Amino acid sequence: MPTPHPPRPPYPPPGGDPGDSDESLAAPLRGSPEGEVAAHSVALLMARHWQPVHDYAVICLASSAQVAAMVTGTAFHRTLNRLAFGESAVALRPALLVTVRDTIREWSGDERISAVLPALQKPAGGRGLRAATSMTPENRVLAERAFQALPAAARCLLWHVEVEADPLSVPAGLLGMDTDIAAAALEQARDKFREGCVHAHRELAPTQDCRFYNRLLDVPIRRGGALLPDVQDHLAECRYCRNAAEQLSHFEGALGPLIAEAVLGWGARRYLDSRPGRASHGTRGGRAGRRGGGRRGDGRPGIGRHRLLSRIPVPVRRVPGARLPDALRSSRALLSGVGAVSAGVLATVLVISASSYDGGHADPAGSNSAAGEGGTESVTPPGTAVLPTAPVVTRLRNAGADLCLDVRDRPKEGSGTKLAECSTVWTQQWTYENDGLLRSVADPGLCLDSHKDAGVVVLGTCAEEDAERGDDVRYDLTVRGELLPRWDEQLALTSTNDDPDADVVVKVRDRSDAQRWQPEPVPTAADSLSIAEDEAPTARQVTLPKG
């Protein structure tokens, strides 16, 4: 005979029982009469979070002595007091961990406390933590700001899935949320987190140039693509933007290290390594990689471009006798991106140097950067030009035919496209924009449309406001130079043959030379879609890639 009250499911409750969410357990703490302790809620919250919090106390102290348990208990006492005064318990785990770190730093700075607790005086523990000038590494400022700006539920999901490597049912249970809803909320949280990093980069930018390069960093890195040469030059000179680019690169893989280093700083890597979920299931980089390859940022199927990301030594143009900047001589976490790119000529490779940071005093037992070496030299290819203030105009040369993409007859809606001898005529000039539009310079209201005429590529309206047709005129450019229409990325733009006047169509992607297009810079029209003058950097010499 079944009992009227069946046993409660093991923690965390599968599917998320609202009665067991952290927030619902914290409610009695706020509503209890004075002097009454909601012992049940306190016990459950401590049972859920004690072990990870104690693990981090041991890491911060570099000691498993009794003082670690004292710090853990104090962290719970302080945090639960804040909950009683109305603070949210939705993202409780990271809040407890930060309280541990701050408690150790506070105690180690008090001579009376450290005198009776010698474990606080270890250089690799409390003493080193106290000496650190900042708890947020310089190369994690944007991520820290963006993470703290997220809704509490988003922080909870990201922390437990990405940092703790818990199955999704764990944060779903902590939130009292169905796992299907939690899965959708997790994807939204990732997107919001990235948007927050981009916004923080612009908001905190130290110079006008940094604000201008915000858009030129965001889109290419998100699509796994390459940056313009002048952007690479700026990264070599600007530590702030170099750090921003490195932080954005984490969104194409596992987010755990980025979030842990941004929130905790001290001992973040060691805490990551201590997580049972990461030991039993790896670092979850595979999951992140599959996510990046299987879905695009807008939620539609992708083609796995992000899996092309790799690490290579950073090229540095060096003047004979000149001393390399410290940031480049000690460079780490070097990134090279390949794939789709935006805002102009797409023929260079993204190379980022992210400097290591020690917060004034190094965390002796935990690294905040991936290993790597930089500082290699390269020879600048000939050919320089003044950076224009408008999106770069390009013509597209077909690698198989050695001919350029042109418009058949007059440029108007429905006009076909063809191959033609490369020249500077307006009908061979295009702009590739942030959102993937391939816009005709001859008529800026028209874009290359691959879905209008049964596989024949024609000019069509750019459809900026038409959500249903937007992907018909948008493309991604792969590292091989293939133009893939977003409405079906199993297809690629190609020519019907190698002769002048051959039609341009879409066919199944076969990686042949006929489907490869080489962007070539051409003079920018004065009236083409220009970037606002107040956002443009000063003119400079930039390297142009060879066609």
PDB file of N, CA and C in Angstrom, residues 40 131 207 312 327 339 350 435 461 466 544:
ATOM      1  N   HIS A  40      15.349  23.918   8.933  1.00  0.00           N
ATOM      2  CA  HIS A  40      15.213  23.021   7.789  1.00  0.00           C
ATOM      3  C   HIS A  40      15.834  23.631   6.532  1.00  0.00           C
ATOM      4  N   ALA A 131      47.706  40.284  -0.711  1.00  0.00           N
ATOM      5  CA  ALA A 131      48.615  41.166  -1.437  1.00  0.00           C
ATOM      6  C   ALA A 131      48.147  41.471  -2.855  1.00  0.00           C
ATOM      7  N   THR A 207      39.705  54.622 -25.641  1.00  0.00           N
ATOM      8  CA  THR A 207      39.915  55.566 -26.744  1.00  0.00           C
ATOM      9  C   THR A 207      38.785  55.445 -27.760  1.00  0.00           C
ATOM     10  N   ILE A 312      47.993  29.573 -32.859  1.00  0.00           N
ATOM     11  CA  ILE A 312      49.258  29.674 -33.564  1.00  0.00           C
ATOM     12  C   ILE A 312      50.063  30.798 -32.948  1.00  0.00           C
ATOM     13  N   ALA A 327      53.628  43.224 -23.362  1.00  0.00           N
ATOM     14  CA  ALA A 327      52.425  42.419 -23.564  1.00  0.00           C
ATOM     15  C   ALA A 327      52.629  41.378 -24.648  1.00  0.00           C
ATOM     16  N   GLY A 339      37.139  31.419 -41.157  1.00  0.00           N
ATOM     17  CA  GLY A 339      35.738  31.212 -41.485  1.00  0.00           C
ATOM     18  C   GLY A 339      35.111  32.465 -42.003  1.00  0.00           C
ATOM     19  N   LEU A 350      42.912  36.172 -38.312  1.00  0.00           N
ATOM     20  CA  LEU A 350      42.851  36.761 -36.974  1.00  0.00           C
ATOM     21  C   LEU A 350      43.960  36.202 -36.111  1.00  0.00           C
ATOM     22  N   ASP A 435      26.004  41.909 -41.092  1.00  0.00           N
ATOM     23  CA  ASP A 435      24.938  40.914 -40.980  1.00  0.00           C
ATOM     24  C   ASP A 435      24.959  39.899 -42.117  1.00  0.00           C
ATOM     25  N   THR A 461      16.013  42.719 -53.679  1.00  0.00           N
ATOM     26  CA  THR A 461      16.016  43.736 -52.625  1.00  0.00           C
ATOM     27  C   THR A 461      16.724  43.181 -51.398  1.00  0.00           C
ATOM     28  N   ASP A 466      12.708  42.267 -43.838  1.00  0.00           N
ATOM     29  CA  ASP A 466      11.909  41.101 -44.167  1.00  0.00           C
ATOM     30  C   ASP A 466      12.564  39.875 -43.538  1.00  0.00           C
ATOM     31  N   LEU A 544      47.331  45.627 -47.197  1.00  0.00           N
ATOM     32  CA  LEU A 544      46.273  45.021 -47.982  1.00  0.00           C
ATOM     33  C   LEU A 544      46.717  43.635 -48.427  1.00  0.00           C
TER      34      LEU A 544
END
